[in-house]
Coordinates of C-alpha atoms in Angstrom, one line a residue:
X217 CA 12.1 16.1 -0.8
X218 CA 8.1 16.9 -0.8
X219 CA 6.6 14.2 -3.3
X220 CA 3.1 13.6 -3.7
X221 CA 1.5 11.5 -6.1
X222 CA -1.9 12.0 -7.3
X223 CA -4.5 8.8 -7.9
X224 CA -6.7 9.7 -10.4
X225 CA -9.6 7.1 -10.1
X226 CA -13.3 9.2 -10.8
X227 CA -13.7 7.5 -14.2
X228 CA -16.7 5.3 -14.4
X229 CA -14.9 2.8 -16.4
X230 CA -18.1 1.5 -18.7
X231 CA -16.0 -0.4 -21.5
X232 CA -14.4 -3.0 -18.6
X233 CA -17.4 -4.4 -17.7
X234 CA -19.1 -5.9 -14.8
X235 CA -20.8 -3.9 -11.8
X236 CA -18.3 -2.0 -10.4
X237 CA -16.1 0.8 -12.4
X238 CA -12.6 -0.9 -13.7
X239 CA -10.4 0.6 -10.1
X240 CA -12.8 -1.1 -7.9
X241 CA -13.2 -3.8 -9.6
X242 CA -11.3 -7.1 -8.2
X243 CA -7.9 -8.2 -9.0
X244 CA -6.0 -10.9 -7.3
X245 CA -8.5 -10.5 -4.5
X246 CA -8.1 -7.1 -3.6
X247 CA -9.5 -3.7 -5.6
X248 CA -7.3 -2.5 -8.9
X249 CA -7.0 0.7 -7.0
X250 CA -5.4 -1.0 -3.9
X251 CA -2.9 -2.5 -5.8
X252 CA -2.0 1.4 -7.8
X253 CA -2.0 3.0 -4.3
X254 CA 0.7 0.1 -3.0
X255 CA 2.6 0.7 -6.0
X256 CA 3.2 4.2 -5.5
X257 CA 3.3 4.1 -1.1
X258 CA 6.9 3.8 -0.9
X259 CA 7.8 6.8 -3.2
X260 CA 6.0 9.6 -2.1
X261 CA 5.5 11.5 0.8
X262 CA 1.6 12.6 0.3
X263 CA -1.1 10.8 -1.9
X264 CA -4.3 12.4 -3.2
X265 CA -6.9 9.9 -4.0
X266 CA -9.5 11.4 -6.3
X267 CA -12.6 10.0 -6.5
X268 CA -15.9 9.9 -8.0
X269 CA -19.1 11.4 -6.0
X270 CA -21.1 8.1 -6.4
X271 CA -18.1 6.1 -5.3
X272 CA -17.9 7.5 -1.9
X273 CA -19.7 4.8 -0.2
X274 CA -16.7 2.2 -2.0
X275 CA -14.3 4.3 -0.5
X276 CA -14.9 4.1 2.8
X277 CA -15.9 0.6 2.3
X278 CA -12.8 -0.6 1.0
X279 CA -10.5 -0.1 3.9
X280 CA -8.0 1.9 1.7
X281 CA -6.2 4.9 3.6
X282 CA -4.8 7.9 2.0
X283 CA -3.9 10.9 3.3
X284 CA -6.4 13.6 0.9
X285 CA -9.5 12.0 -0.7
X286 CA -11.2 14.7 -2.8
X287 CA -14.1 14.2 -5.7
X288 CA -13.5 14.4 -9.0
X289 CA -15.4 16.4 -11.8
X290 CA -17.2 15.5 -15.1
X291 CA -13.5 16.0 -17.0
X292 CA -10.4 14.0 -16.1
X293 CA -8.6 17.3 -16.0
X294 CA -11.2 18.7 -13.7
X295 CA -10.6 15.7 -11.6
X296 CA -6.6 16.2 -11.5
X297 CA -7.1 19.9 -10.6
X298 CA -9.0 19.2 -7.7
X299 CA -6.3 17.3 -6.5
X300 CA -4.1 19.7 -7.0
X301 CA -6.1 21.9 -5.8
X302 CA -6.2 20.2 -2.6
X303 CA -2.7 20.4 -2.5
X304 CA -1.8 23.6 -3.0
X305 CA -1.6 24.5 1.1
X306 CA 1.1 21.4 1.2
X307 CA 3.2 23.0 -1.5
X308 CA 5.2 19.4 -2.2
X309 CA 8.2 19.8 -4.6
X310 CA 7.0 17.2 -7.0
X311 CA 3.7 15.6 -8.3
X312 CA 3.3 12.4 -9.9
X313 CA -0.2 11.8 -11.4
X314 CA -1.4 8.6 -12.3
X315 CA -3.9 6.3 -13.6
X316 CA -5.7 4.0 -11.2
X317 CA -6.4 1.9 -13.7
X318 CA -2.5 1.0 -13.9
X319 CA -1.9 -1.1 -10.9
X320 CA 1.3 -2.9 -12.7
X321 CA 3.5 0.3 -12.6
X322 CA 7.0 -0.5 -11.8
X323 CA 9.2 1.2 -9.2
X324 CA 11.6 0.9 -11.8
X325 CA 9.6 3.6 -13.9
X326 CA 8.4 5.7 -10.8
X327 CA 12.3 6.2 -9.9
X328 CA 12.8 7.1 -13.4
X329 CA 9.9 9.7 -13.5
X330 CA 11.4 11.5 -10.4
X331 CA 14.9 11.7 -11.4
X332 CA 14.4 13.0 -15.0
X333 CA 12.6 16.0 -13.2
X334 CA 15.7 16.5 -11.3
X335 CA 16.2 18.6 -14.5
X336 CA 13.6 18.8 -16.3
X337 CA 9.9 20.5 -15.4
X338 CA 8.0 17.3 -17.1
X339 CA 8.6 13.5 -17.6
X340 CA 6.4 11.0 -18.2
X341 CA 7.2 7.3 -19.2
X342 CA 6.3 6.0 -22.9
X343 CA 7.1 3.1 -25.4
X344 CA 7.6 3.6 -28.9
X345 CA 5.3 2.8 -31.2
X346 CA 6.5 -0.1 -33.5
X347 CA 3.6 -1.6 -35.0
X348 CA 2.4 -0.1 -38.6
X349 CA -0.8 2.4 -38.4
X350 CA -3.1 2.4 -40.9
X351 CA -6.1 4.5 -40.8
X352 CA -9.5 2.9 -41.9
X353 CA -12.9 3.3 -42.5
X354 CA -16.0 1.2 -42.7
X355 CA -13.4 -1.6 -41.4
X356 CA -12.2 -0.9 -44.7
X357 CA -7.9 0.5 -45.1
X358 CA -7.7 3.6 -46.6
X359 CA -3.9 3.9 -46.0
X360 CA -0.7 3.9 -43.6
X361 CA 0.8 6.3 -41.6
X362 CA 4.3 6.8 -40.6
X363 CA 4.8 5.9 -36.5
X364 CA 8.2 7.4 -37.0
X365 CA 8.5 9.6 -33.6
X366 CA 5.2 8.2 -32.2
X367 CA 5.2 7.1 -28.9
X368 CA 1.9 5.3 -26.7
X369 CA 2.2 7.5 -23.4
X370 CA 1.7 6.3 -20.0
X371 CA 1.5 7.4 -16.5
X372 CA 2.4 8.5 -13.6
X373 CA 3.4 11.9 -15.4
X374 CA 5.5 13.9 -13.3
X375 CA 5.5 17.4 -13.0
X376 CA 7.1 20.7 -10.7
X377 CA 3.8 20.8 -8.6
X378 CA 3.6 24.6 -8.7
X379 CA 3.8 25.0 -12.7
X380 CA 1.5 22.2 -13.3
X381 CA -0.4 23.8 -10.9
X382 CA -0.3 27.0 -12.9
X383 CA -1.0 25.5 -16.3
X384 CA -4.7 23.9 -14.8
X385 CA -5.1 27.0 -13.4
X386 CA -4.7 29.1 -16.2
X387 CA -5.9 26.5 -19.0
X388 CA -9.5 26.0 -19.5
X389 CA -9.0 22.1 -21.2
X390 CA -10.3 19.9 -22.1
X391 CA -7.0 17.6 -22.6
X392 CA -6.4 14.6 -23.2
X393 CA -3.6 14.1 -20.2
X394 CA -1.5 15.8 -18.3
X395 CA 1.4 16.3 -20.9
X396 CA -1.3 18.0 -23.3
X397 CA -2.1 20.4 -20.1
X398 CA 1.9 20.9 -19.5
X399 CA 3.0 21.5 -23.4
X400 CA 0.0 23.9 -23.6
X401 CA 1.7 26.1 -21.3
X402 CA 5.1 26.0 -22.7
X403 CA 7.1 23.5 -20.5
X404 CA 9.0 20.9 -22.0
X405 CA 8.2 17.3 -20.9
X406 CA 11.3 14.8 -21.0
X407 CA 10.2 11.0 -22.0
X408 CA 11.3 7.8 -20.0
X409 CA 10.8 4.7 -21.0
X410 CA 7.9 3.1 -20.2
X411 CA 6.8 -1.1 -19.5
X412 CA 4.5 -3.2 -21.7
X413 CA 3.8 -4.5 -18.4
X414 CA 2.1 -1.1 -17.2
X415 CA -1.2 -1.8 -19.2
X416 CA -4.0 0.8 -18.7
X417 CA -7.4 -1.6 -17.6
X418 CA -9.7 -0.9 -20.3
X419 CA -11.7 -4.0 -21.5
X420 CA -12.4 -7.5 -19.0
X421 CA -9.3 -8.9 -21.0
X422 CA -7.2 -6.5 -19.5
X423 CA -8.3 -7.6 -16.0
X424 CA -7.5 -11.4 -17.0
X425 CA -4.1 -10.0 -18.1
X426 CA -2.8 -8.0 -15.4
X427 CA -3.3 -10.9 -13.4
X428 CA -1.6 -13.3 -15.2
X429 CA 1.4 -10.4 -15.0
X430 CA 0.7 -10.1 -11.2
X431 CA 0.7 -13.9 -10.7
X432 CA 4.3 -14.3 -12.8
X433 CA 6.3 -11.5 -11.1
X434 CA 5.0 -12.1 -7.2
X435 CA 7.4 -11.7 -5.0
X436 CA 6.0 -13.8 -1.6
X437 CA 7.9 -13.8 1.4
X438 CA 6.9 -15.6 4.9
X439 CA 8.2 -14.8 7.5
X440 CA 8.2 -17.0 11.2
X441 CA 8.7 -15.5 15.0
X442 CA 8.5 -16.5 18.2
X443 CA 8.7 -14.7 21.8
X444 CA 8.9 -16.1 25.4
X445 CA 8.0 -13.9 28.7
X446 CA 8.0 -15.0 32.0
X447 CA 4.9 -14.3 34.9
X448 CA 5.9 -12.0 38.0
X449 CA 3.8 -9.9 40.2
X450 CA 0.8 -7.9 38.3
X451 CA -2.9 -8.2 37.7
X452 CA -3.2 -8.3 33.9
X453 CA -1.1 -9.2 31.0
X454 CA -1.3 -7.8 27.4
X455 CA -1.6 -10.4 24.6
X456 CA -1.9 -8.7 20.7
X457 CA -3.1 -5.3 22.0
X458 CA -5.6 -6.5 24.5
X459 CA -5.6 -6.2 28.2
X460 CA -6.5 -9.0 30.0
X461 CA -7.3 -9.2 33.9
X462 CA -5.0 -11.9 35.2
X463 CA -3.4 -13.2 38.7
X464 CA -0.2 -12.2 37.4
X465 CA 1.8 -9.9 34.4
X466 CA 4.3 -10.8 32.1
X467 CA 7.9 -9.6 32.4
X468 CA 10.2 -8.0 30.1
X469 CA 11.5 -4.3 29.0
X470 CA 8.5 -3.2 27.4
X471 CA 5.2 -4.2 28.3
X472 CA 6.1 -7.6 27.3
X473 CA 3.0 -8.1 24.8
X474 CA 4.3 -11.6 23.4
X475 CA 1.9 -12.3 21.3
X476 CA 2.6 -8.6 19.7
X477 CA 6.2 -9.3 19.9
X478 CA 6.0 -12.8 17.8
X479 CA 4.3 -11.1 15.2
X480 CA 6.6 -8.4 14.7
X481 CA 9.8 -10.2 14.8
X482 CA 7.9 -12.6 11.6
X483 CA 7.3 -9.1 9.9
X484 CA 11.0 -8.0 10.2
X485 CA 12.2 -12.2 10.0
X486 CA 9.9 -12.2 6.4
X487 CA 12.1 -8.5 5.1
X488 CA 15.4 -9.8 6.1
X489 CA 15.7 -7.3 8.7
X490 CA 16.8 -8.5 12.1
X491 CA 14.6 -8.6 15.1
X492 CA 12.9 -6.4 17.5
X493 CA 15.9 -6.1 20.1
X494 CA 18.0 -5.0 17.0
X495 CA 15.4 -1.9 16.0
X496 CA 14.6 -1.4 20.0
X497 CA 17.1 -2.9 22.0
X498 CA 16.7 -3.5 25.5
X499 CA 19.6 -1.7 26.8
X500 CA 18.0 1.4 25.3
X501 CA 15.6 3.1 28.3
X502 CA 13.3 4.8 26.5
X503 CA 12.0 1.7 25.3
X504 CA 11.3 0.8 29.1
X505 CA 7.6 -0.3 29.7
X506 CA 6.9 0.9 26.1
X507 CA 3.5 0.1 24.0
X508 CA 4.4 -3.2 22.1
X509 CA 2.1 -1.4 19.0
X510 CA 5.0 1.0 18.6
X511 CA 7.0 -1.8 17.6
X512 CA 4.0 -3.6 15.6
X513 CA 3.8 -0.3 13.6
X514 CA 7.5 0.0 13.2
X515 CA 7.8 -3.3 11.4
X516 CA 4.2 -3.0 9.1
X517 CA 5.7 0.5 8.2
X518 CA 8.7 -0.9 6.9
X519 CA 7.0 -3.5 5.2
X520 CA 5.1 -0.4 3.0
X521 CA 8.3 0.8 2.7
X522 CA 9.7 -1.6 0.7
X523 CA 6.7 -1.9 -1.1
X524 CA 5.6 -5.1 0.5
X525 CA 1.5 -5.3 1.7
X526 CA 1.0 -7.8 5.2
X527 CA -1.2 -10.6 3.2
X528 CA -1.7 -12.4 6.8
X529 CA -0.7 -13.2 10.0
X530 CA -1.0 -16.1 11.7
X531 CA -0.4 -16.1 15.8
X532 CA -0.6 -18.7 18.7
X533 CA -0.4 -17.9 22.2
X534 CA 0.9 -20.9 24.3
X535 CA -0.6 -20.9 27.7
X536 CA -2.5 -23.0 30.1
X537 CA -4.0 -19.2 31.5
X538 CA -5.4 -16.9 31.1
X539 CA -8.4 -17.8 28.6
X540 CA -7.6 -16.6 25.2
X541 CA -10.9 -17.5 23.5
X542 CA -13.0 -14.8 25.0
X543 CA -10.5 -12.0 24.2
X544 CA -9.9 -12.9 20.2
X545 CA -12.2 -10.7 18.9
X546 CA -10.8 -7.7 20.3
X547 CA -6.9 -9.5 19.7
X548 CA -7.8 -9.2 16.0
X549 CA -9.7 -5.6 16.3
X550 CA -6.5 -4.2 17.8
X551 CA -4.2 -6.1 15.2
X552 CA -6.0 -4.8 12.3
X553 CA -6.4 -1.1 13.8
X554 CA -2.1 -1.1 14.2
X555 CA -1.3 -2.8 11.2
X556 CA -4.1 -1.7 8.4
X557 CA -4.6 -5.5 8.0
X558 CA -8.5 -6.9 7.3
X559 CA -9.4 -8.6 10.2
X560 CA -10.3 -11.8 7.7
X561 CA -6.4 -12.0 7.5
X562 CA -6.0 -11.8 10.7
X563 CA -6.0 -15.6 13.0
X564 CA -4.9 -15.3 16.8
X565 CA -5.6 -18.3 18.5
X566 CA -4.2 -20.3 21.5
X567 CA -3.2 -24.0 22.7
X568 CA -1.7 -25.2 26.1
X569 CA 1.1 -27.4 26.3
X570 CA -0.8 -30.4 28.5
X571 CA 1.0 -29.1 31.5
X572 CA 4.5 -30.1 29.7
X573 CA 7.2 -27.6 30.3
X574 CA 7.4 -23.5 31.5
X575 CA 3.8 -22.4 29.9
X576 CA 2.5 -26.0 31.5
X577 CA 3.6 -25.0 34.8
X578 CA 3.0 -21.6 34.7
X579 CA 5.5 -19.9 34.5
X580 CA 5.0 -17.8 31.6
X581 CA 3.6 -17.5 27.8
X582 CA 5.2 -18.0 24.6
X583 CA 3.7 -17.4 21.2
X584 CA 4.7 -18.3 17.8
X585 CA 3.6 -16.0 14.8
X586 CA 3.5 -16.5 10.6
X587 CA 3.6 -13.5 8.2
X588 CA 2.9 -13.9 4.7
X589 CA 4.0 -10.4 2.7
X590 CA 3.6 -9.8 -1.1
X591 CA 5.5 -7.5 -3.0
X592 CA 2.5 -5.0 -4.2

């Protein structure tokens, strides 16, 4: 099924704080909005990443990928329309829009979202409201009223794309959400329940908050791999993407990049899923002389896919020769470019083995990689 998911981050933000609007602001090191478009990554098929005209420069800044990017208008609904809008020639099944300013979100409540509009048109998560209301004035009470029924309302709200597309279409706004678009033309909008957890940034406390949450529920996993291939006839070997002249080329099924090969086999080691000659194995020929990136990508795409982001990776090349030093830069350029990993994460670096053993005698290269991944 055709799921796309709609980012909704052209606010400016103003009662956060600080220099920056609240989804590009930092949290745990990386921007709020990276951490809501990781959340949502493994459960849709297309996202639409609507953003604000002045923040176009952040954007393209900030590394993030998605696969529409459109600019918002002066109304939040404007904003969503033009993300549907932009969907409209990819005609998904289902549409999930969503705060960026809700980075906590919970597979947990995404999963529920999409399988209430298995039969239903709507569904949005919410929590019930059980604190007393009062209504005030002049910080003055003036009296209660009754939360019986009330719910606080949250996001991602789900929809059938084509009749939310409809009621934008058709309904001038402004609303306040998505729901208030949907219920204005008539469809009915099934509740889930929602997560204290799934705060909406607001204020700076909110910031503090989410990453105390962030902190207490990390899920980190490391991962370790290591890769041997032998010299034979050749002029160049490949080492982390790089092609480097040499007197001789390393051996092996593929085009035995080892460095590349280390690193992916820590990737699938840190997931718990096997190693490279379980996903490609050998005996296979179409893998024969294959790009060691199409394994690379394999194993960062799985990571995504179960909603992990690569924090760093850590690789040494064990060799006597070639020289790795003046090839680094470009090791790192090509490992970032595969793996949508900063290059600041990103260490290759190299030792010899004092002429001790195979790599001290020439005979080939090993590496040894590290992976760290955190659940996003």
């Amino acid at each position: 099924m055709h799921i796309a998911a709609i980012i909704v981050a052209a606010g400016r933000g103003t009662r956060a704080g600080g220099k920056l609007p609240k989804q590009w602001q930092s949290l745990r090191g990386r921007p709020v909005l990276a951490h809501t478009l990781a959340a949502l990554q493994p459960h849709v098929t297309t996202n639409v990443v609507v953003v604000h005209p002045d923040d176009s420069a952040l954007w393209d800044q900030s590394g993030l990928l998605a696969d529409i990017v459109v600019q918002g208008g002066a109304t939040r609904d404007a904003s969503v329309r033009a993300g549907l809008e932009a969907l409209a020639n990819h005609a998904p099944e289902l549409v999930l829009i969503h705060d960026a300013a809700r980075p906590l979100v919970s597979a947990r409540i995404i999963t529920d979202v999409i399988a209430a509009l298995a039969s239903n048109p709507c569904a949005a998560p919410a929590l019930p409201v059980t604190d007393a209301l009062w209504t005030g004035t002049a910080d003055q009470v003036t009296g209660t009223q009754d939360r019986a029924g009330l719910f606080r309302a949250q996001t991602p709200q789900g929809f059938h794309f084509a009749k939310i597309l409809q009621a934008h279409r058709s309904l001038p706004g402004p609303f306040a959400d998505d729901v208030a678009v949907a219920r204005a033309a008539g469809l009915d909008v099934a509740i889930v329940t929602g997560a204290e957890d799934n705060l909406k940034i607001t204020g700076p406390d909110d910031l503090a908050r989410a990453a105390r949450l962030m902190e207490s529920t990390m899920d980190i996993r490391m991962g370790n791999g290591y890769d041997v291939h032998r010299f034979g006839p050749g002029d160049h070997v490949w080492l982390c993407g790089v092609k480097v002249p040499h007197a001789r080329s390393l051996q092996g099924h593929s085009d035995a990049d080892v460095g590349m090969h280390a690193i992916t086999d820590a990737i699938y080691g840190a997931l718990g899923k096997g190693d490279i000659g379980q996903h490609f194995p050998p005996s296979d020929p179409q893998w024969r002389g294959a790009e060691s990136q199409i394994f690379l990508k394999h194993a960062a795409n799985l990571a995504v896919e179960n909603g992990f982001a690569i924090s760093n990776m850590d690789c040494t090349l064990v060799c006597e020769h070639p020289k790795i030093g003046p090839h680094q830069s470009a090791m790192k350029a090509a490992l970032a470019a595969i793996t949508d990993v900063d290059e600041d994460r990103i260490s290759v670096k190299a030792t010899t083995s004092e002429r001790l053993g195979f790599t001290g005698r020439e005979e080939g290269i090993a590496s040894l990689a590290t992976v760290t991944l955190v659940k996003a």
